[in-house]
CSV table of C-alpha atoms in Angstrom, one decimal:
chain,number,residue,atom,x,y,z
V,1,MET,CA,93.5,97.2,111.5
V,2,ARG,CA,91.0,99.4,113.3
V,3,GLN,CA,89.5,97.6,116.2
V,4,THR,CA,86.0,98.4,117.2
V,5,ARG,CA,83.2,97.1,119.4
V,6,THR,CA,79.7,98.0,120.1
V,7,THR,CA,78.2,99.4,123.3
V,8,THR,CA,79.1,97.4,126.3
V,9,HIS,CA,75.6,96.2,127.1
V,10,ARG,CA,75.6,94.0,124.1
V,11,LEU,CA,78.6,92.1,125.2
V,12,ARG,CA,77.8,89.6,127.8
V,13,ARG,CA,80.4,87.6,129.7
V,14,ARG,CA,79.7,84.3,131.4
V,15,PHE,CA,82.1,81.8,132.8
V,16,LEU,CA,81.2,78.9,135.1
V,17,ARG,CA,83.1,78.9,138.4
V,18,PRO,CA,83.4,75.2,139.1
V,19,VAL,CA,82.4,74.0,142.6
V,20,PRO,CA,85.3,72.0,144.1
V,21,LEU,CA,84.4,68.4,144.7
V,22,ALA,CA,84.5,68.8,148.5
V,23,VAL,CA,82.1,71.6,148.5
V,24,ALA,CA,79.7,70.0,146.0
V,25,ALA,CA,79.6,66.8,148.0
V,26,ALA,CA,79.0,68.5,151.2
V,27,LEU,CA,76.3,70.7,149.7
V,28,VAL,CA,74.2,68.1,148.0
V,29,ALA,CA,74.8,65.3,150.5
V,30,GLY,CA,74.3,67.5,153.6
V,31,THR,CA,77.4,66.2,155.2
V,32,GLY,CA,81.1,67.1,155.5
V,33,ALA,CA,82.2,63.6,154.9
V,34,LEU,CA,83.6,63.1,151.4
V,35,VAL,CA,83.6,60.0,149.3
V,36,PRO,CA,87.1,59.1,148.3
V,37,LEU,CA,87.7,59.4,144.6
V,38,LEU,CA,90.2,56.6,144.3
V,39,ALA,CA,91.0,53.1,145.2
V,40,ASN,CA,94.1,52.9,147.3
V,41,GLY,CA,96.6,51.5,144.9
V,42,ALA,CA,100.3,51.2,145.3
V,43,GLU,CA,100.8,52.9,142.0
V,44,SER,CA,99.0,55.8,140.3
V,45,THR,CA,99.4,56.4,136.6
V,46,CYS,CA,96.9,59.2,136.5
V,47,SER,CA,95.1,61.8,138.5
V,48,VAL,CA,91.6,63.2,138.2
V,49,ASP,CA,89.8,66.4,139.1
V,50,TYR,CA,86.1,66.1,139.3
V,51,GLN,CA,84.1,69.3,139.3
V,52,VAL,CA,80.4,70.2,139.6
V,53,SER,CA,79.9,73.4,137.7
V,54,GLY,CA,76.2,73.9,138.1
V,55,GLN,CA,73.1,72.3,139.6
V,56,TRP,CA,69.4,72.6,139.4
V,57,SER,CA,66.3,70.8,140.7
V,58,ASN,CA,66.7,67.5,138.9
V,59,GLY,CA,70.0,67.8,137.1
V,60,PHE,CA,73.6,69.1,137.2
V,61,GLN,CA,76.6,69.8,135.0
V,62,GLY,CA,80.0,68.2,135.7
V,63,SER,CA,83.4,67.6,134.2
V,64,VAL,CA,86.4,65.3,134.8
V,65,ALA,CA,89.9,66.4,134.0
V,66,VAL,CA,92.3,63.4,133.9
V,67,THR,CA,96.1,63.8,133.8
V,68,ASN,CA,98.2,60.9,132.4
V,69,LYS,CA,101.2,60.2,134.6
V,70,GLY,CA,102.4,57.1,132.9
V,71,ALA,CA,103.5,56.2,129.4
V,72,ALA,CA,102.1,58.0,126.4
V,73,LEU,CA,98.7,56.8,125.2
V,74,THR,CA,97.3,56.7,121.7
V,75,SER,CA,93.8,56.1,123.0
V,76,TRP,CA,92.2,56.3,126.4
V,77,LYS,CA,89.2,55.1,128.4
V,78,LEU,CA,88.1,56.7,131.7
V,79,THR,CA,85.8,54.8,133.9
V,80,PHE,CA,84.1,55.6,137.2
V,81,GLU,CA,81.0,54.8,139.3
V,82,PHE,CA,78.2,57.1,140.4
V,83,ALA,CA,77.2,56.5,144.0
V,84,GLY,CA,73.8,58.3,144.1
V,85,GLY,CA,71.7,57.3,141.2
V,86,GLU,CA,73.0,59.9,138.8
V,87,LYS,CA,72.6,59.5,135.0
V,88,VAL,CA,74.7,61.0,132.2
V,89,THR,CA,72.2,62.5,129.7
V,90,GLN,CA,74.7,64.3,127.4
V,91,GLY,CA,78.4,64.5,127.1
V,92,TRP,CA,81.2,66.0,125.1
V,93,ASN,CA,85.0,65.7,124.4
V,94,GLY,CA,84.5,61.9,124.5
V,95,GLU,CA,82.1,59.1,123.8
V,96,TRP,CA,80.0,58.6,127.0
V,97,LYS,CA,78.2,55.4,128.0
V,98,GLN,CA,76.5,54.3,131.2
V,99,SER,CA,75.3,51.0,132.4
V,100,GLY,CA,73.7,51.1,135.9
V,101,THR,CA,76.1,53.1,138.0
V,102,ASP,CA,79.1,52.4,135.8
V,103,VAL,CA,80.2,55.2,133.5
V,104,ALA,CA,82.8,54.9,130.7
V,105,VAL,CA,84.2,57.7,128.5
V,106,ASN,CA,86.2,56.8,125.5
V,107,ASN,CA,88.4,59.4,123.7
V,108,ALA,CA,86.9,61.3,120.8
V,109,SER,CA,88.5,61.0,117.4
V,110,TRP,CA,90.6,64.2,117.9
V,111,ASN,CA,91.9,63.8,121.5
V,112,GLY,CA,93.0,60.2,121.7
V,113,SER,CA,96.7,61.0,122.1
V,114,LEU,CA,97.6,61.6,125.7
V,115,GLY,CA,101.3,62.0,126.5
V,116,LYS,CA,102.9,61.8,129.9
V,117,GLY,CA,101.8,64.9,131.8
V,118,ASP,CA,99.0,65.7,129.4
V,119,THR,CA,95.5,66.5,130.7
V,120,VAL,CA,92.2,66.0,128.9
V,121,THR,CA,88.8,67.2,130.1
V,122,ALA,CA,85.5,65.7,129.3
V,123,GLY,CA,82.2,67.3,130.3
V,124,PHE,CA,78.6,66.2,130.7
V,125,LEU,CA,75.1,66.9,131.8
V,126,GLY,CA,73.5,64.6,134.3
V,127,SER,CA,70.1,63.9,135.8
V,128,ARG,CA,69.5,63.1,139.5
V,129,SER,CA,66.5,62.1,141.5
V,130,GLY,CA,67.9,63.1,144.9
V,131,ALA,CA,71.1,64.2,146.5
V,132,THR,CA,74.3,64.0,144.4
V,133,SER,CA,77.5,62.4,145.7
V,134,ALA,CA,81.0,62.3,144.3
V,135,PRO,CA,81.8,59.5,141.9
V,136,VAL,CA,84.2,56.7,143.0
V,137,ALA,CA,86.7,54.3,141.5
V,138,PHE,CA,88.2,56.4,138.7
V,139,GLN,CA,90.4,54.4,136.3
V,140,LEU,CA,92.3,55.3,133.2
V,141,ASN,CA,92.7,52.3,130.8
V,142,GLY,CA,92.0,50.0,133.7
V,143,ARG,CA,94.5,51.5,136.2
V,144,SER,CA,93.4,53.5,139.3
V,145,CYS,CA,93.8,57.2,139.4
V,146,SER,CA,94.8,59.4,142.4
V,147,SER,CA,92.6,62.3,143.4
V,148,GLY,CA,93.4,65.7,141.8
V,149,ALA,CA,90.4,67.3,143.4
V,150,ASP,CA,90.6,70.2,145.8
V,151,THR,CA,89.6,68.7,149.1
V,152,SER,CA,89.6,72.0,151.1
V,153,PRO,CA,86.4,74.1,150.8
V,154,ASP,CA,87.0,77.5,149.2
V,155,PRO,CA,85.1,80.1,151.1
V,156,GLY,CA,84.8,82.1,148.0
V,157,ASP,CA,82.8,79.4,146.2
V,158,PRO,CA,79.0,79.6,146.2
V,159,THR,CA,77.1,77.4,148.6
V,160,VAL,CA,74.1,77.0,146.2
V,161,ALA,CA,74.0,76.0,142.6
V,162,PRO,CA,74.2,77.0,139.8
V,163,SER,CA,77.6,78.7,140.0
V,164,PHE,CA,77.8,81.1,137.1
V,165,SER,CA,79.8,84.3,137.5
V,166,GLU,CA,81.1,87.2,135.6
V,167,SER,CA,84.7,87.2,134.7
V,168,SER,CA,87.1,89.5,132.9
V,169,SER,CA,89.5,86.9,131.8
V,170,PRO,CA,89.7,85.7,129.1
V,171,THR,CA,88.2,88.7,127.5
V,172,PRO,CA,85.3,87.4,125.3
V,173,THR,CA,85.3,90.3,122.9
V,174,PRO,CA,85.5,89.9,119.2
V,175,THR,CA,88.5,92.1,119.2
V,176,ALA,CA,90.8,92.3,122.1
V,177,THR,CA,91.2,96.1,122.1
V,178,ALA,CA,88.2,98.4,121.8
V,179,THR,CA,89.0,101.9,120.7
V,180,GLU,CA,85.7,103.3,119.6
V,181,THR,CA,82.0,102.6,119.4
V,182,PRO,CA,80.5,102.5,115.9
V,183,THR,CA,77.4,104.5,115.3
V,184,PRO,CA,75.0,102.5,113.1
V,185,THR,CA,73.9,104.5,110.1
V,186,ALA,CA,70.2,104.4,109.4
V,187,THR,CA,69.5,102.6,106.1
V,188,ALA,CA,66.3,102.1,104.1
V,189,THR,CA,64.1,99.4,105.4
V,190,PRO,CA,64.9,96.2,103.3
V,191,THR,CA,62.2,94.3,101.7
V,192,PRO,CA,62.0,90.8,103.2
V,193,SER,CA,62.3,88.2,100.5
V,194,ALA,CA,63.1,84.8,102.1
V,195,THR,CA,59.8,83.4,103.2
V,196,PRO,CA,57.6,86.4,104.0
V,197,THR,CA,54.4,85.7,105.8
V,198,THR,CA,51.0,87.5,106.2
V,199,GLU,CA,48.2,87.5,108.6
V,200,ALA,CA,50.5,87.1,111.6
V,201,ALA,CA,49.0,86.2,115.0
V,202,ALA,CA,48.5,89.3,117.2
V,203,TYR,CA,50.8,89.7,120.2
V,204,ALA,CA,49.1,88.0,123.2
V,205,PRO,CA,51.4,86.4,125.8
V,206,PRO,CA,49.9,84.0,128.3
V,207,ALA,CA,48.3,85.9,131.2
V,208,GLY,CA,50.7,84.4,133.7
V,209,LEU,CA,53.7,85.8,131.9
V,210,VAL,CA,52.5,89.4,131.3
V,211,LYS,CA,53.9,90.6,134.6
V,212,PRO,CA,57.3,89.0,134.5
V,213,LEU,CA,57.7,90.0,130.8
V,214,GLY,CA,57.0,93.6,131.8
V,215,GLU,CA,59.5,93.4,134.6
V,216,VAL,CA,62.2,92.0,132.3
V,217,TRP,CA,61.7,94.8,129.7
V,218,ASP,CA,61.6,97.5,132.3
V,219,HIS,CA,64.8,96.2,133.8
V,220,MET,CA,66.6,96.1,130.5
V,221,ALA,CA,65.3,99.5,129.5
V,222,SER,CA,66.7,100.9,132.7
V,223,THR,CA,70.1,99.2,132.4
V,224,TYR,CA,70.8,99.3,128.7
V,225,PRO,CA,72.3,102.6,127.5
V,226,ASP,CA,70.1,102.8,124.4
V,227,ILE,CA,67.8,99.8,124.1
V,228,TYR,CA,65.6,101.3,121.3
V,229,GLY,CA,68.4,103.1,119.4
V,230,PHE,CA,70.8,100.2,119.1
V,231,LYS,CA,70.4,98.7,115.7
V,232,ASN,CA,72.5,95.6,115.5
V,233,TYR,CA,70.4,93.0,117.4
V,234,GLY,CA,69.9,89.6,115.7
V,235,PHE,CA,66.6,90.8,114.5
V,236,ASP,CA,68.3,93.7,112.6
V,237,GLN,CA,70.8,91.4,111.1
V,238,ILE,CA,68.3,88.9,109.8
V,239,ILE,CA,66.0,91.6,108.2
V,240,ALA,CA,69.0,93.4,106.7
V,241,ASN,CA,70.1,90.1,105.1
V,242,LYS,CA,66.6,89.3,103.9
V,243,GLY,CA,66.0,86.2,106.1
V,244,THR,CA,69.5,84.8,106.2
V,245,VAL,CA,72.3,84.8,108.8
V,246,ASN,CA,75.9,84.4,107.6
V,247,TYR,CA,78.4,83.0,110.0
V,248,CYS,CA,82.2,83.2,110.2
V,249,VAL,CA,83.8,80.4,112.2
V,250,ARG,CA,86.8,81.6,114.2
V,251,TRP,CA,88.8,78.4,114.8
V,252,ASP,CA,90.8,79.4,117.9
V,253,SER,CA,92.2,75.9,118.1
V,254,ASP,CA,95.0,73.7,116.6
V,255,ASN,CA,92.7,70.6,116.3
V,256,PRO,CA,92.3,69.6,112.7
V,257,VAL,CA,89.0,70.2,110.8
V,258,THR,CA,87.9,67.7,108.2
V,259,ALA,CA,85.3,68.6,105.5
V,260,THR,CA,82.9,66.3,107.4
V,261,LEU,CA,83.4,68.2,110.6
V,262,ARG,CA,83.1,71.5,108.8
V,263,ASP,CA,79.7,70.5,107.3
V,264,SER,CA,78.6,69.1,110.6
V,265,ILE,CA,79.3,72.4,112.3
V,266,GLN,CA,77.1,74.2,109.8
V,267,THR,CA,74.3,71.6,110.2
V,268,THR,CA,74.5,72.0,114.0
V,269,LEU,CA,74.4,75.8,113.7
V,270,GLN,CA,71.3,75.5,111.5
V,271,LYS,CA,69.6,73.2,114.0
V,272,GLN,CA,70.5,75.1,117.2
V,273,PHE,CA,70.0,78.7,115.9
V,274,GLY,CA,66.7,77.4,114.3
V,275,LYS,CA,65.4,76.6,117.8
V,276,TRP,CA,65.3,80.4,118.6
V,277,MET,CA,63.9,81.2,115.2
V,278,ALA,CA,61.1,78.7,115.6
V,279,ASP,CA,60.0,80.7,118.7
V,280,LEU,CA,59.3,83.6,116.4
V,281,THR,CA,56.7,81.6,114.5
V,282,GLU,CA,53.3,80.1,115.1
V,283,ASN,CA,51.3,77.8,112.9
V,284,GLY,CA,53.9,78.1,110.2
V,285,LYS,CA,53.8,81.9,110.1
V,286,GLY,CA,55.9,84.6,111.6
V,287,TYR,CA,54.4,85.7,115.0
V,288,ASP,CA,53.4,89.3,115.6
V,289,ASP,CA,54.5,90.6,112.2
V,290,TRP,CA,57.9,88.8,112.2
V,291,PRO,CA,58.4,88.7,108.5
V,292,TYR,CA,59.9,85.2,108.1
V,293,SER,CA,58.5,81.7,108.7
V,294,SER,CA,62.1,80.3,108.6
V,295,VAL,CA,65.6,81.8,108.7
V,296,LYS,CA,68.5,80.3,106.7
V,297,VAL,CA,71.8,79.9,108.4
V,298,LYS,CA,75.0,79.7,106.3
V,299,VAL,CA,78.7,79.4,107.2
V,300,VAL,CA,80.4,81.6,104.6
V,301,GLY,CA,83.9,81.8,106.1
V,302,TRP,CA,86.5,80.1,108.3
V,303,ALA,CA,89.4,81.9,110.0
V,304,VAL,CA,92.5,79.9,111.2
V,305,LYS,CA,96.1,80.6,112.1
V,306,ASP,CA,97.5,77.7,110.0
V,307,ARG,CA,95.9,76.6,106.7
V,308,ALA,CA,97.1,73.1,107.4
V,309,THR,CA,94.5,72.8,110.2
V,310,LEU,CA,91.8,72.7,107.6
V,311,LYS,CA,91.8,69.3,105.8
V,312,TRP,CA,89.9,70.3,102.7
V,313,ASN,CA,90.8,72.2,99.5
V,314,ASP,CA,87.4,73.1,98.0
V,315,ASP,CA,86.2,76.6,97.7
V,316,SER,CA,82.8,76.1,99.4
V,317,VAL,CA,83.6,78.8,102.0
V,318,ASP,CA,86.1,81.7,102.2
V,319,VAL,CA,89.2,80.9,104.2
V,320,TYR,CA,91.2,83.6,106.1
V,321,VAL,CA,94.6,82.5,107.2
V,322,ASN,CA,96.6,84.2,109.9
V,323,ASN,CA,94.3,87.2,109.8
V,324,LEU,CA,94.5,88.0,113.5
V,325,ASP,CA,92.9,90.5,115.8
V,326,SER,CA,95.1,92.4,118.3
V,327,GLY,CA,94.8,89.5,120.7
V,328,GLY,CA,96.2,87.0,118.3
V,329,VAL,CA,92.9,85.3,117.5
V,330,PRO,CA,92.0,84.4,113.9
V,331,GLN,CA,89.1,86.3,112.5
V,332,CYS,CA,87.4,86.7,109.1
V,333,ALA,CA,88.2,90.0,107.3
V,334,GLU,CA,86.8,93.1,109.0
V,335,PRO,CA,85.7,94.7,105.7
V,336,CYS,CA,83.3,91.7,105.4
V,337,GLY,CA,81.9,91.8,108.9
V,338,ARG,CA,78.5,93.5,109.8
V,339,PHE,CA,79.9,94.2,113.3
V,340,PHE,CA,82.4,96.6,111.7
V,341,HIS,CA,80.1,97.8,108.9
V,342,GLN,CA,76.6,98.2,110.3
V,343,ASP,CA,75.9,100.7,107.5
V,344,GLY,CA,75.9,97.7,105.0
V,345,ASP,CA,78.9,99.0,103.1
V,346,TYR,CA,80.9,95.9,102.1
V,347,SER,CA,82.6,97.6,99.2
V,348,GLN,CA,86.1,96.7,100.5
V,349,CYS,CA,85.2,93.1,101.2
V,350,PRO,CA,86.7,90.6,98.8
V,351,GLY,CA,83.6,89.3,97.0
V,352,LYS,CA,81.5,92.3,98.2
V,353,GLU,CA,78.2,91.9,100.0
V,354,ALA,CA,77.7,88.3,98.9
V,355,HIS,CA,80.7,87.3,101.0
V,356,HIS,CA,79.9,89.3,104.1
V,357,TYR,CA,79.2,87.7,107.5
V,358,ASP,CA,76.8,88.8,110.2
V,359,GLN,CA,78.0,86.9,113.2
V,360,SER,CA,81.0,84.9,114.3
V,361,LEU,CA,81.0,81.5,116.0
V,362,TRP,CA,84.2,81.8,118.0
V,363,LEU,CA,85.3,78.3,119.1
V,364,THR,CA,88.2,78.4,121.6
V,365,LYS,CA,90.1,75.3,122.6
V,366,GLY,CA,90.5,74.9,126.3
V,367,MET,CA,88.0,77.6,127.2
V,368,GLY,CA,86.0,75.4,129.5
V,369,PHE,CA,82.4,75.9,130.5
V,370,GLY,CA,80.7,79.2,130.0
V,371,GLY,CA,80.8,81.5,127.1
V,372,ALA,CA,80.0,85.0,125.7
V,373,GLY,CA,77.5,86.4,123.4
V,374,GLY,CA,76.5,89.7,121.7
V,375,ASP,CA,75.6,91.3,118.5
V,376,TRP,CA,79.0,90.1,117.1
V,377,GLY,CA,78.1,86.4,117.7
V,378,GLN,CA,78.9,83.7,120.2
V,379,ARG,CA,82.0,82.3,121.9
V,380,VAL,CA,82.1,78.8,123.5
V,381,ASP,CA,84.6,76.0,124.1
V,382,GLN,CA,85.6,74.4,120.8
V,383,GLU,CA,85.6,70.9,122.3
V,384,TYR,CA,82.3,71.4,123.9
V,385,PHE,CA,80.7,72.5,120.6
V,386,THR,CA,82.3,69.9,118.4
V,387,GLY,CA,81.7,67.2,121.0
V,388,GLY,CA,78.0,68.0,121.1
V,389,LEU,CA,77.2,68.0,117.4
V,390,ASP,CA,74.6,65.3,117.8
V,391,SER,CA,73.2,66.7,121.0
V,392,GLU,CA,69.6,67.9,121.1
V,393,ASN,CA,70.4,71.1,122.9
V,394,LEU,CA,73.8,72.9,123.1
V,395,HIS,CA,72.6,74.9,126.0
V,396,ILE,CA,75.6,77.1,126.5
V,397,TYR,CA,75.5,78.1,122.8
V,398,LEU,CA,71.7,78.6,123.0
V,399,HIS,CA,72.2,80.9,126.0
V,400,GLU,CA,74.7,83.1,124.1
V,401,VAL,CA,72.4,83.3,121.1
V,402,GLY,CA,69.8,84.8,123.4
V,403,HIS,CA,72.2,87.7,124.0
V,404,THR,CA,72.7,88.2,120.3
V,405,PHE,CA,68.9,89.0,120.3
V,406,GLY,CA,69.2,91.4,123.2
V,407,LEU,CA,68.1,89.2,126.0
V,408,ASP,CA,69.7,89.9,129.4
V,409,ASP,CA,71.3,87.9,132.1
V,410,PHE,CA,69.7,87.3,135.5
V,411,TYR,CA,72.6,87.2,137.9
V,412,ASP,CA,71.0,89.2,140.7
V,413,TRP,CA,67.3,89.0,140.2
V,414,THR,CA,64.5,86.7,139.0
V,415,PRO,CA,61.2,87.9,137.4
V,416,SER,CA,58.0,87.2,139.4
V,417,GLY,CA,56.4,83.8,139.1
V,418,VAL,CA,58.8,82.1,136.7
V,419,GLY,CA,61.3,79.3,137.4
V,420,GLY,CA,64.2,77.9,135.4
V,421,PHE,CA,64.8,79.3,131.9
V,422,ILE,CA,67.8,79.2,129.6
V,423,MET,CA,68.7,82.9,129.9
V,424,ASN,CA,69.0,82.4,133.7
V,425,ALA,CA,72.2,80.5,133.2
V,426,GLY,CA,72.4,77.1,134.7
V,427,SER,CA,68.7,76.8,135.6
V,428,ALA,CA,67.6,75.1,132.3
V,429,THR,CA,69.2,73.2,129.5
V,430,GLU,CA,66.8,74.1,126.8
V,431,ILE,CA,64.8,77.1,125.6
V,432,THR,CA,61.7,77.3,127.7
V,433,GLU,CA,58.3,79.0,127.2
V,434,PHE,CA,59.5,82.1,129.1
V,435,ASP,CA,62.6,82.4,127.0
V,436,GLN,CA,60.3,82.2,123.9
V,437,TRP,CA,58.1,85.0,125.2
V,438,MET,CA,61.1,87.2,126.1
V,439,LEU,CA,62.3,86.9,122.5
V,440,ARG,CA,58.8,87.7,121.2
V,441,ASP,CA,58.4,90.6,123.6
V,442,PHE,CA,61.8,92.1,122.5
V,443,TRP,CA,60.7,92.0,118.9
V,444,HIS,CA,57.3,93.5,119.8
V,445,HIS,CA,59.0,96.5,121.4
V,446,ILE,CA,61.4,97.2,118.5
V,447,LYS,CA,59.4,96.1,115.4
V,448,SER,CA,58.1,99.6,114.7
V,449,ARG,CA,61.5,100.6,113.3
V,450,TYR,CA,60.6,98.4,110.3
V,451,GLY,CA,57.1,99.8,109.9
V,452,TYR,CA,55.3,96.9,111.6
């Protein structure tokens, strides 16, 4: 099939570069002395690799990779102790509990099997009131683990957190090989029909944000190839689809999906995507002529390599089996995707326009921390997303949705007078007021294309 992609400024790539334990401990504790990870036992049936992948004023993000060196396990429990008053506030890829300084992580329902030589990684967000130090006394099912951490500082690693960086591998594009850039065809302005609103509040950002918002827009306008002419931002998709966003889930994983998990993923998408949409409203109405007071999020398709991965047989969503892009990743049918048909022509899609999808949620097993986002959708780690279904904020996913709506990264500069915000990766774990106003400001600049 023809592989296409949009202009490069829409595709944002982010991967967290973990800070080795030795570096993290020295940085936050202000000393070169490291806290040993393990009790000195005669036998070791496991090893651990503890990583700090990002830090901010009162919190941090970490992960623990544990490798089983003993007999195969059908279930596992990892325990360790924090030494500096840290608290786990949110975790994934396991069931996290903390009592005092003692932390316990039990396997999730899908990753309990741990054969000899197998490794499982569990991640978390934590809070801290002061300096952070390395955990101690790691045990797997009650037996001490040896240290798998890198104990020699890497001069290439950052000396301040957070530690987000660009990467070209894996390539977070919706299709592995890009051969041409589609030119969106202008179409008639659709008539909003979901929950149109009237008498919207006039655009009036807080006085203290006017300058940094102007700086952000000027920066994007000078670095994006065609910031006004590009017509596949999330705003465009929602208006073209009359107040609805249709998702395809690209299940880049061999973990099974029950009907309950399928439905929970849709519920989580509705909740998390809805956080951005709520920022386009005020007092129950669309803000600054935004035509919807709410946006409906639907999962209309699933793409998998093996149909047996999906543990349901109903026809509530379209299922695409072994429909792979050139990189071997399952995807829903191109004739049904807005990314490939920005002119709205879904005549070759089975089921026609009613079965089209606007964005893809690309869930990749073993991707680790970080992600990618653009007009095509969002890509994050599968176990991070499914492990955080009950979380209040899936901050990596939320960051990537910001890119779908055109918001930029802030790798090398910070707007005047503003602190942490979710589009400045690693500096916030929820959408902030400044994120909200960047979204509103973007809409304010492009809304004239719809006659507002």
